[in-house]
Amino acid sequence: MATIQIRDVPEEAYEVLRSRARTSGRSIQAYMLEEVVRLASRPSKAEHLAAIEARIARGEVEPMTPAEAVELVHAARR
C-alpha cells in the first residue's frame, strides 16, 4: 500500500477531522483512509463529463439543451 503524508493542515480542519474520527470510534488514520478511499471511488467532474461525452459520441444518449436538463432535474425533484 502507498503512504500519503499531508503537511500544513489548518488546525481548525484537523480538529474537525479528529472529532469526526473520535465520534465514529476510529483513529484519525482509519477515518482518513476511509475518506480517501471514498473520495477516490467517485469520478471527478472532468471524468464524469468525459464519460458523458463518450456516451454521446457513441450514440448511447441524445445531447440536450440546458433548458431540457433543467426541466429534467425539476421533474425528478417533484
Tab-separated table of C-alpha atoms in Angstrom:
chain	number	residue	atom	x	y	z
A	1	MET	CA	0.000	0.000	0.000
A	2	ALA	CA	1.038	3.554	-0.635
A	3	THR	CA	1.568	6.197	2.011
A	4	ILE	CA	0.232	9.742	1.802
A	5	GLN	CA	1.518	12.492	4.039
A	6	ILE	CA	-0.224	15.855	4.168
A	7	ARG	CA	1.571	18.843	5.630
A	8	ASP	CA	0.300	22.224	6.750
A	9	VAL	CA	-3.253	21.102	7.528
A	10	PRO	CA	-5.007	24.055	9.157
A	11	GLU	CA	-5.511	23.411	12.869
A	12	GLU	CA	-9.279	24.010	12.583
A	13	ALA	CA	-9.615	21.402	9.829
A	14	TYR	CA	-7.517	18.916	11.774
A	15	GLU	CA	-9.675	19.349	14.874
A	16	VAL	CA	-12.848	18.746	12.857
A	17	LEU	CA	-11.391	15.567	11.359
A	18	ARG	CA	-10.082	14.385	14.726
A	19	SER	CA	-13.510	14.959	16.280
A	20	ARG	CA	-15.267	13.069	13.470
A	21	ALA	CA	-12.839	10.172	13.818
A	22	ARG	CA	-13.366	10.040	17.561
A	23	THR	CA	-17.156	10.217	17.174
A	24	SER	CA	-17.061	7.295	14.751
A	25	GLY	CA	-14.897	5.289	17.146
A	26	ARG	CA	-11.879	5.194	14.847
A	27	SER	CA	-8.376	6.557	14.819
A	28	ILE	CA	-7.753	9.568	12.627
A	29	GLN	CA	-5.670	7.318	10.366
A	30	ALA	CA	-8.536	4.831	9.921
A	31	TYR	CA	-11.019	7.658	9.417
A	32	MET	CA	-8.848	9.413	6.825
A	33	LEU	CA	-8.118	6.159	4.992
A	34	GLU	CA	-11.849	5.556	4.599
A	35	GLU	CA	-12.371	9.137	3.412
A	36	VAL	CA	-9.530	8.911	0.868
A	37	VAL	CA	-10.867	5.611	-0.492
A	38	ARG	CA	-14.375	7.130	-0.720
A	39	LEU	CA	-13.025	10.205	-2.497
A	40	ALA	CA	-11.040	8.110	-4.979
A	41	SER	CA	-14.082	5.948	-5.757
A	42	ARG	CA	-16.074	8.917	-7.058
A	43	PRO	CA	-15.266	10.296	-10.505
A	44	SER	CA	-14.042	13.869	-10.706
A	45	LYS	CA	-16.167	16.411	-12.574
A	46	ALA	CA	-13.805	16.161	-15.559
A	47	GLU	CA	-14.008	12.341	-15.540
A	48	HIS	CA	-17.787	12.435	-15.265
A	49	LEU	CA	-18.111	14.895	-18.147
A	50	ALA	CA	-15.710	12.830	-20.273
A	51	ALA	CA	-17.835	9.734	-19.646
A	52	ILE	CA	-20.995	11.598	-20.669
A	53	GLU	CA	-19.327	12.964	-23.794
A	54	ALA	CA	-18.129	9.462	-24.692
A	55	ARG	CA	-21.677	8.102	-24.334
A	56	ILE	CA	-22.984	10.901	-26.572
A	57	ALA	CA	-20.244	10.204	-29.143
A	58	ARG	CA	-21.199	6.501	-29.180
A	59	GLY	CA	-24.847	7.473	-29.720
A	60	GLU	CA	-25.962	5.974	-26.416
A	61	VAL	CA	-27.698	9.180	-25.314
A	62	GLU	CA	-29.014	12.220	-27.076
A	63	PRO	CA	-27.489	15.570	-26.154
A	64	MET	CA	-29.936	18.014	-24.579
A	65	THR	CA	-30.164	21.744	-24.233
A	66	PRO	CA	-29.530	23.378	-20.856
A	67	ALA	CA	-33.262	24.143	-20.620
A	68	GLU	CA	-34.095	20.466	-21.161
A	69	ALA	CA	-31.593	19.480	-18.466
A	70	VAL	CA	-33.127	21.947	-16.004
A	71	GLU	CA	-36.598	20.616	-16.730
A	72	LEU	CA	-35.395	17.043	-16.217
A	73	VAL	CA	-33.921	17.960	-12.834
A	74	HIS	CA	-37.108	19.748	-11.788
A	75	ALA	CA	-39.202	16.762	-12.838
A	76	ALA	CA	-37.005	14.411	-10.828
A	77	ARG	CA	-37.422	16.559	-7.722
A	78	ARG	CA	-41.225	16.543	-7.871
